């Protein structure tokens, strides 16, 4: 029961008033570290790969790593494909064994976003126990191949959000609410908590139908995270912080031990650092001990 889709663990999170951490990885060391952190914290977890690392290793390799780690883990683990703009690749990853697929047609006009998102949702639901995430409005910043300038970003309209969810049949929903990918350029990013609250109540007020996702976790002040949790955020995506941790830890290790040629020690240092970052997020999201 360790291989799960995102919706099932998010529904539990909404009921328990906590959120599931969703962490982007680019290689095996980070993948293993994220799962280990979740095991240490007894927390459900979502491991995410963007399209680029998924294609670099190949989706079947990513899924093989996922299954090997998740099947022996005593906590639920989901494998999520992040921000995929290619319908065909969404379907191929569903076939390969990813358990949550995010189709990102948010840069398309509304009707086209609905059409593409529904196509992926219908396909994934026909393939197996796979949940699908769609996005409305655009999250600013850069996430893999998806680039959105801050002035381009449009926040999700609550009424349109309900229509979007109903027409596409998605399982979890990412509304643009002012959080951003990458690193925040200001100490007080403009995040529309009320908008998230309104959307969440419309979607999950009576029964939990479509839990909501917060993108752009990296660098969010802790009090923002708390307010977003209270407003219904049930999955928090953290990507940039793990990339920085990987690169900074590797750089610092090699700089300090320039004469040493032992890759395993670099991996161990990276793994320790990633586990710390992920563990901190799991604590902040309140999911410690929930698995
Ligand atoms: Zn994102």
Short mmCIF file of C-alpha atoms and ligand atoms in Angstrom, two decimals:
data_model
loop_
_atom_site.label_atom_id
_atom_site.label_comp_id
_atom_site.label_asym_id
_atom_site.label_seq_id
_atom_site.Cartn_x
_atom_site.Cartn_y
_atom_site.Cartn_z
CA UNK A 1 0.00 0.00 0.00
CA UNK A 2 2.99 2.29 -0.37
CA UNK A 3 2.36 3.02 -4.04
CA UNK A 4 -0.43 5.59 -4.02
CA UNK A 5 -1.81 8.37 -6.17
CA UNK A 6 -1.77 11.97 -4.96
CA UNK A 7 -5.49 12.38 -4.43
CA UNK A 8 -5.88 9.61 -1.88
CA UNK A 9 -3.20 10.98 0.44
CA UNK A 10 -4.40 14.56 -0.08
CA UNK A 11 -7.97 13.70 0.90
CA UNK A 12 -6.58 12.32 4.17
CA UNK A 13 -4.54 15.51 4.55
CA UNK A 14 -7.60 17.72 4.12
CA UNK A 15 -9.47 15.68 6.73
CA UNK A 16 -6.54 15.89 9.14
CA UNK A 17 -5.80 19.57 8.43
CA UNK A 18 -2.24 19.08 7.27
CA UNK A 19 -0.58 19.02 3.85
CA UNK A 20 1.55 16.56 1.90
CA UNK A 21 5.00 17.73 0.80
CA UNK A 22 5.78 17.30 -2.89
CA UNK A 23 9.48 17.44 -3.67
CA UNK A 24 11.12 17.68 -7.08
CA UNK A 25 14.10 15.44 -7.67
CA UNK A 26 16.49 15.14 -10.58
CA UNK A 27 18.44 12.02 -9.65
CA UNK A 28 18.54 8.82 -7.61
CA UNK A 29 20.34 10.32 -4.60
CA UNK A 30 17.65 12.94 -4.09
CA UNK A 31 14.88 10.45 -4.80
CA UNK A 32 16.16 8.09 -2.10
CA UNK A 33 16.72 10.99 0.33
CA UNK A 34 13.17 12.31 -0.06
CA UNK A 35 11.67 8.88 0.56
CA UNK A 36 14.00 8.30 3.52
CA UNK A 37 13.02 11.64 5.05
CA UNK A 38 9.36 10.66 4.77
CA UNK A 39 10.10 7.31 6.41
CA UNK A 40 12.01 9.04 9.23
CA UNK A 41 9.07 11.40 9.79
CA UNK A 42 6.39 8.73 9.26
CA UNK A 43 4.80 11.02 6.69
CA UNK A 44 3.08 10.51 3.34
CA UNK A 45 5.11 12.04 0.52
CA UNK A 46 4.98 12.94 -3.16
CA UNK A 47 8.15 12.69 -5.24
CA UNK A 48 8.03 14.82 -8.38
CA UNK A 49 10.03 14.84 -11.55
CA UNK A 50 9.85 17.58 -14.14
CA UNK A 51 9.75 16.55 -17.75
CA UNK A 52 13.48 17.13 -18.33
CA UNK A 53 14.87 14.71 -15.70
CA UNK A 54 12.10 12.28 -16.58
CA UNK A 55 13.27 12.24 -20.18
CA UNK A 56 16.97 12.30 -19.22
CA UNK A 57 16.73 9.03 -17.29
CA UNK A 58 13.70 7.82 -19.20
CA UNK A 59 10.28 7.44 -17.61
CA UNK A 60 10.68 3.68 -17.14
CA UNK A 61 13.87 4.17 -15.12
CA UNK A 62 12.15 6.80 -12.96
CA UNK A 63 9.25 4.46 -12.34
CA UNK A 64 11.60 1.54 -11.58
CA UNK A 65 13.38 3.65 -8.94
CA UNK A 66 10.02 4.77 -7.60
CA UNK A 67 8.60 1.27 -7.27
CA UNK A 68 11.76 -0.12 -5.70
CA UNK A 69 11.77 2.62 -3.06
CA UNK A 70 8.01 2.94 -2.50
CA UNK A 71 7.23 -0.77 -2.30
CA UNK A 72 9.66 -1.25 0.57
CA UNK A 73 8.71 2.01 2.32
CA UNK A 74 6.29 1.83 5.27
CA UNK A 75 4.79 5.17 4.22
CA UNK A 76 2.66 6.07 1.18
CA UNK A 77 4.68 7.47 -1.71
CA UNK A 78 3.32 9.01 -4.92
CA UNK A 79 5.29 9.66 -8.13
CA UNK A 80 4.15 12.85 -9.83
CA UNK A 81 5.02 14.19 -13.29
CA UNK A 82 5.33 17.94 -12.87
CA UNK A 83 4.16 20.67 -15.28
CA UNK A 84 3.97 18.59 -18.43
CA UNK A 85 2.83 20.59 -21.45
CA UNK A 86 2.95 17.62 -23.84
CA UNK A 87 -0.22 15.54 -23.90
CA UNK A 88 1.56 12.53 -25.38
CA UNK A 89 4.24 12.53 -22.69
CA UNK A 90 1.57 12.76 -19.98
CA UNK A 91 -0.01 9.63 -21.41
CA UNK A 92 3.31 7.82 -21.77
CA UNK A 93 4.17 8.51 -18.13
CA UNK A 94 0.75 7.26 -17.05
CA UNK A 95 1.40 4.07 -19.03
CA UNK A 96 4.86 3.74 -17.47
CA UNK A 97 3.56 3.87 -13.90
CA UNK A 98 3.61 7.45 -12.63
CA UNK A 99 0.73 7.76 -10.15
CA UNK A 100 -0.03 11.46 -10.53
CA UNK A 101 0.18 13.39 -13.76
CA UNK A 102 0.16 17.16 -13.95
CA UNK A 103 -0.92 18.40 -17.34
CA UNK A 104 -0.04 22.07 -17.59
CA UNK A 105 -2.03 23.80 -20.31
CA UNK A 106 -2.37 26.91 -18.16
CA UNK A 107 -0.73 29.12 -20.77
CA UNK A 108 -3.42 28.16 -23.30
CA UNK A 109 -6.73 30.01 -23.59
CA UNK A 110 -9.36 28.67 -21.16
CA UNK A 111 -11.21 26.43 -23.63
CA UNK A 112 -7.99 24.88 -24.88
CA UNK A 113 -6.80 24.34 -21.30
CA UNK A 114 -10.08 22.53 -20.58
CA UNK A 115 -9.77 20.40 -23.72
CA UNK A 116 -6.16 19.31 -23.14
CA UNK A 117 -6.59 18.76 -19.41
CA UNK A 118 -9.74 16.68 -19.92
CA UNK A 119 -8.01 14.56 -22.55
CA UNK A 120 -5.23 13.69 -20.11
CA UNK A 121 -7.64 13.14 -17.19
CA UNK A 122 -9.84 10.81 -19.27
CA UNK A 123 -6.82 8.87 -20.45
CA UNK A 124 -5.21 8.50 -17.01
CA UNK A 125 -8.47 7.40 -15.43
CA UNK A 126 -8.87 4.73 -18.09
CA UNK A 127 -5.34 3.42 -17.50
CA UNK A 128 -5.45 2.84 -13.76
CA UNK A 129 -5.31 4.33 -10.28
CA UNK A 130 -3.74 7.59 -11.41
CA UNK A 131 -4.78 11.04 -10.26
CA UNK A 132 -4.49 14.10 -12.47
CA UNK A 133 -3.56 17.66 -11.57
CA UNK A 134 -4.55 20.64 -13.68
CA UNK A 135 -3.64 24.29 -13.39
CA UNK A 136 -5.63 27.44 -13.97
CA UNK A 137 -4.05 30.86 -14.13
CA UNK A 138 -0.29 30.95 -14.32
CA UNK A 139 2.32 30.61 -11.61
CA UNK A 140 5.14 33.04 -12.39
CA UNK A 141 8.81 32.12 -12.61
CA UNK A 142 10.53 29.18 -14.27
CA UNK A 143 9.75 25.50 -13.80
CA UNK A 144 11.70 23.32 -16.17
CA UNK A 145 10.54 24.19 -19.68
CA UNK A 146 7.62 26.35 -18.56
CA UNK A 147 8.57 30.01 -18.31
CA UNK A 148 6.14 32.70 -17.16
CA UNK A 149 7.11 36.31 -16.61
CA UNK A 150 5.68 37.84 -13.45
CA UNK A 151 3.66 40.44 -15.32
CA UNK A 152 2.10 37.67 -17.40
CA UNK A 153 0.84 35.81 -14.42
CA UNK A 154 -2.89 35.75 -14.08
CA UNK A 155 -4.52 34.49 -10.91
CA UNK A 156 -7.23 31.82 -10.99
CA UNK A 157 -10.80 33.09 -11.02
CA UNK A 158 -12.84 31.14 -8.42
CA UNK A 159 -15.97 30.67 -10.56
CA UNK A 160 -13.91 29.65 -13.54
CA UNK A 161 -11.98 27.30 -11.25
CA UNK A 162 -15.16 25.39 -10.42
CA UNK A 163 -16.10 25.21 -14.10
CA UNK A 164 -12.57 24.06 -14.97
CA UNK A 165 -12.60 21.28 -12.38
CA UNK A 166 -16.08 20.09 -13.33
CA UNK A 167 -15.48 20.06 -17.06
CA UNK A 168 -12.04 18.44 -16.96
CA UNK A 169 -12.69 15.81 -14.28
CA UNK A 170 -9.30 16.41 -12.65
CA UNK A 171 -8.60 14.99 -9.19
CA UNK A 172 -6.48 17.76 -7.68
CA UNK A 173 -6.31 21.39 -8.66
CA UNK A 174 -3.52 23.99 -8.79
CA UNK A 175 -4.92 27.53 -8.85
CA UNK A 176 -2.53 30.43 -9.44
CA UNK A 177 -2.72 32.52 -6.27
CA UNK A 178 0.44 34.61 -6.49
CA UNK A 179 3.04 32.11 -5.34
CA UNK A 180 6.00 31.83 -7.71
CA UNK A 181 8.51 29.29 -8.98
CA UNK A 182 12.20 29.87 -8.39
CA UNK A 183 13.37 32.25 -5.67
CA UNK A 184 11.14 35.06 -4.39
CA UNK A 185 12.61 38.44 -5.20
CA UNK A 186 10.90 40.08 -2.25
CA UNK A 187 10.62 39.23 1.45
CA UNK A 188 6.87 39.69 1.36
CA UNK A 189 5.59 38.00 -1.79
CA UNK A 190 2.04 38.95 -2.76
CA UNK A 191 0.04 35.82 -2.10
CA UNK A 192 -3.74 35.86 -2.35
CA UNK A 193 -4.71 33.70 0.66
CA UNK A 194 -8.38 34.61 0.37
CA UNK A 195 -8.53 33.47 -3.21
CA UNK A 196 -7.23 30.04 -2.19
CA UNK A 197 -9.69 29.93 0.68
CA UNK A 198 -12.61 30.82 -1.59
CA UNK A 199 -11.63 28.28 -4.23
CA UNK A 200 -11.09 25.56 -1.65
CA UNK A 201 -14.48 26.17 -0.04
CA UNK A 202 -16.21 26.07 -3.44
CA UNK A 203 -14.51 22.78 -4.32
CA UNK A 204 -14.26 21.05 -0.96
CA UNK A 205 -16.75 22.80 1.28
CA UNK A 206 -19.31 20.03 1.63
CA UNK A 207 -17.37 16.94 0.60
CA UNK A 208 -13.72 16.71 -0.29
CA UNK A 209 -13.83 16.47 -4.07
CA UNK A 210 -10.77 18.14 -5.51
CA UNK A 211 -8.00 19.00 -3.02
CA UNK A 212 -5.94 22.06 -3.90
CA UNK A 213 -2.22 22.39 -4.54
CA UNK A 214 0.19 25.23 -3.74
CA UNK A 215 3.05 25.68 -6.20
CA UNK A 216 6.20 27.68 -5.51
CA UNK A 217 6.95 26.50 -1.96
CA UNK A 218 10.63 27.44 -1.98
CA UNK A 219 11.31 30.56 0.07
CA UNK A 220 7.75 31.02 1.36
CA UNK A 221 7.95 32.49 4.87
CA UNK A 222 6.74 30.07 7.56
CA UNK A 223 3.73 32.23 8.48
CA UNK A 224 2.69 32.19 4.80
CA UNK A 225 2.86 28.41 4.79
CA UNK A 226 0.67 28.33 7.87
CA UNK A 227 -1.92 30.61 6.31
CA UNK A 228 -1.91 28.65 3.06
CA UNK A 229 -2.47 25.47 5.07
CA UNK A 230 -5.41 27.07 6.84
CA UNK A 231 -6.78 28.18 3.48
CA UNK A 232 -6.86 24.57 2.28
CA UNK A 233 -3.50 23.96 0.61
CA UNK A 234 -3.16 20.15 0.77
CA UNK A 235 -0.03 19.66 -1.35
CA UNK A 236 2.96 22.01 -1.33
CA UNK A 237 5.44 21.82 -4.19
CA UNK A 238 9.08 22.40 -3.32
CA UNK A 239 11.56 22.28 -6.17
CA UNK A 240 14.12 25.10 -6.23
CA UNK A 241 15.19 24.56 -2.62
CA UNK A 242 16.23 20.98 -3.39
CA UNK A 243 18.15 22.05 -6.49
CA UNK A 244 20.05 24.67 -4.47
CA UNK A 245 20.71 22.14 -1.72
CA UNK A 246 22.12 19.62 -4.20
CA UNK A 247 24.38 22.10 -5.95
CA UNK A 248 25.56 24.02 -2.90
CA UNK A 249 26.28 20.87 -0.91
CA UNK A 250 28.21 19.34 -3.80
CA UNK A 251 30.18 22.55 -4.38
CA UNK A 252 31.01 23.01 -0.71
CA UNK A 253 32.06 19.40 -0.29
CA UNK A 254 34.36 19.42 -3.28
CA UNK A 255 35.79 22.80 -2.35
CA UNK A 256 36.63 21.56 1.14
CA UNK A 257 38.02 18.19 0.01
CA UNK A 258 39.54 18.93 -3.35
CA UNK A 259 42.06 16.06 -3.11
CA UNK A 260 39.51 13.41 -2.23
CA UNK A 261 38.05 11.30 -5.05
CA UNK A 262 35.18 9.44 -3.42
CA UNK A 263 31.81 10.10 -5.10
CA UNK A 264 29.99 8.08 -2.45
CA UNK A 265 30.93 10.66 0.16
CA UNK A 266 29.53 13.47 -1.98
CA UNK A 267 26.31 11.47 -2.38
CA UNK A 268 26.12 10.94 1.38
CA UNK A 269 26.58 14.67 2.03
CA UNK A 270 23.87 15.54 -0.50
CA UNK A 271 21.54 12.91 0.92
CA UNK A 272 21.99 14.25 4.48
CA UNK A 273 21.31 17.81 3.34
CA UNK A 274 18.23 16.88 1.30
CA UNK A 275 16.82 14.82 4.18
CA UNK A 276 17.16 17.83 6.46
CA UNK A 277 15.37 20.17 4.04
CA UNK A 278 12.58 17.68 3.36
CA UNK A 279 12.21 16.85 7.05
CA UNK A 280 11.83 20.54 7.88
CA UNK A 281 9.09 20.93 5.26
CA UNK A 282 7.27 17.84 6.49
CA UNK A 283 7.26 19.33 10.01
CA UNK A 284 6.04 22.71 8.71
CA UNK A 285 3.23 21.05 6.77
CA UNK A 286 2.09 19.12 9.82
CA UNK A 287 2.38 15.73 8.12
CA UNK A 288 4.89 14.27 10.59
CA UNK A 289 3.46 11.08 12.07
CA UNK A 290 0.48 11.01 9.71
CA UNK A 291 1.44 7.88 7.77
ZN1 LIG B 1 4.82 24.30 -10.08
#
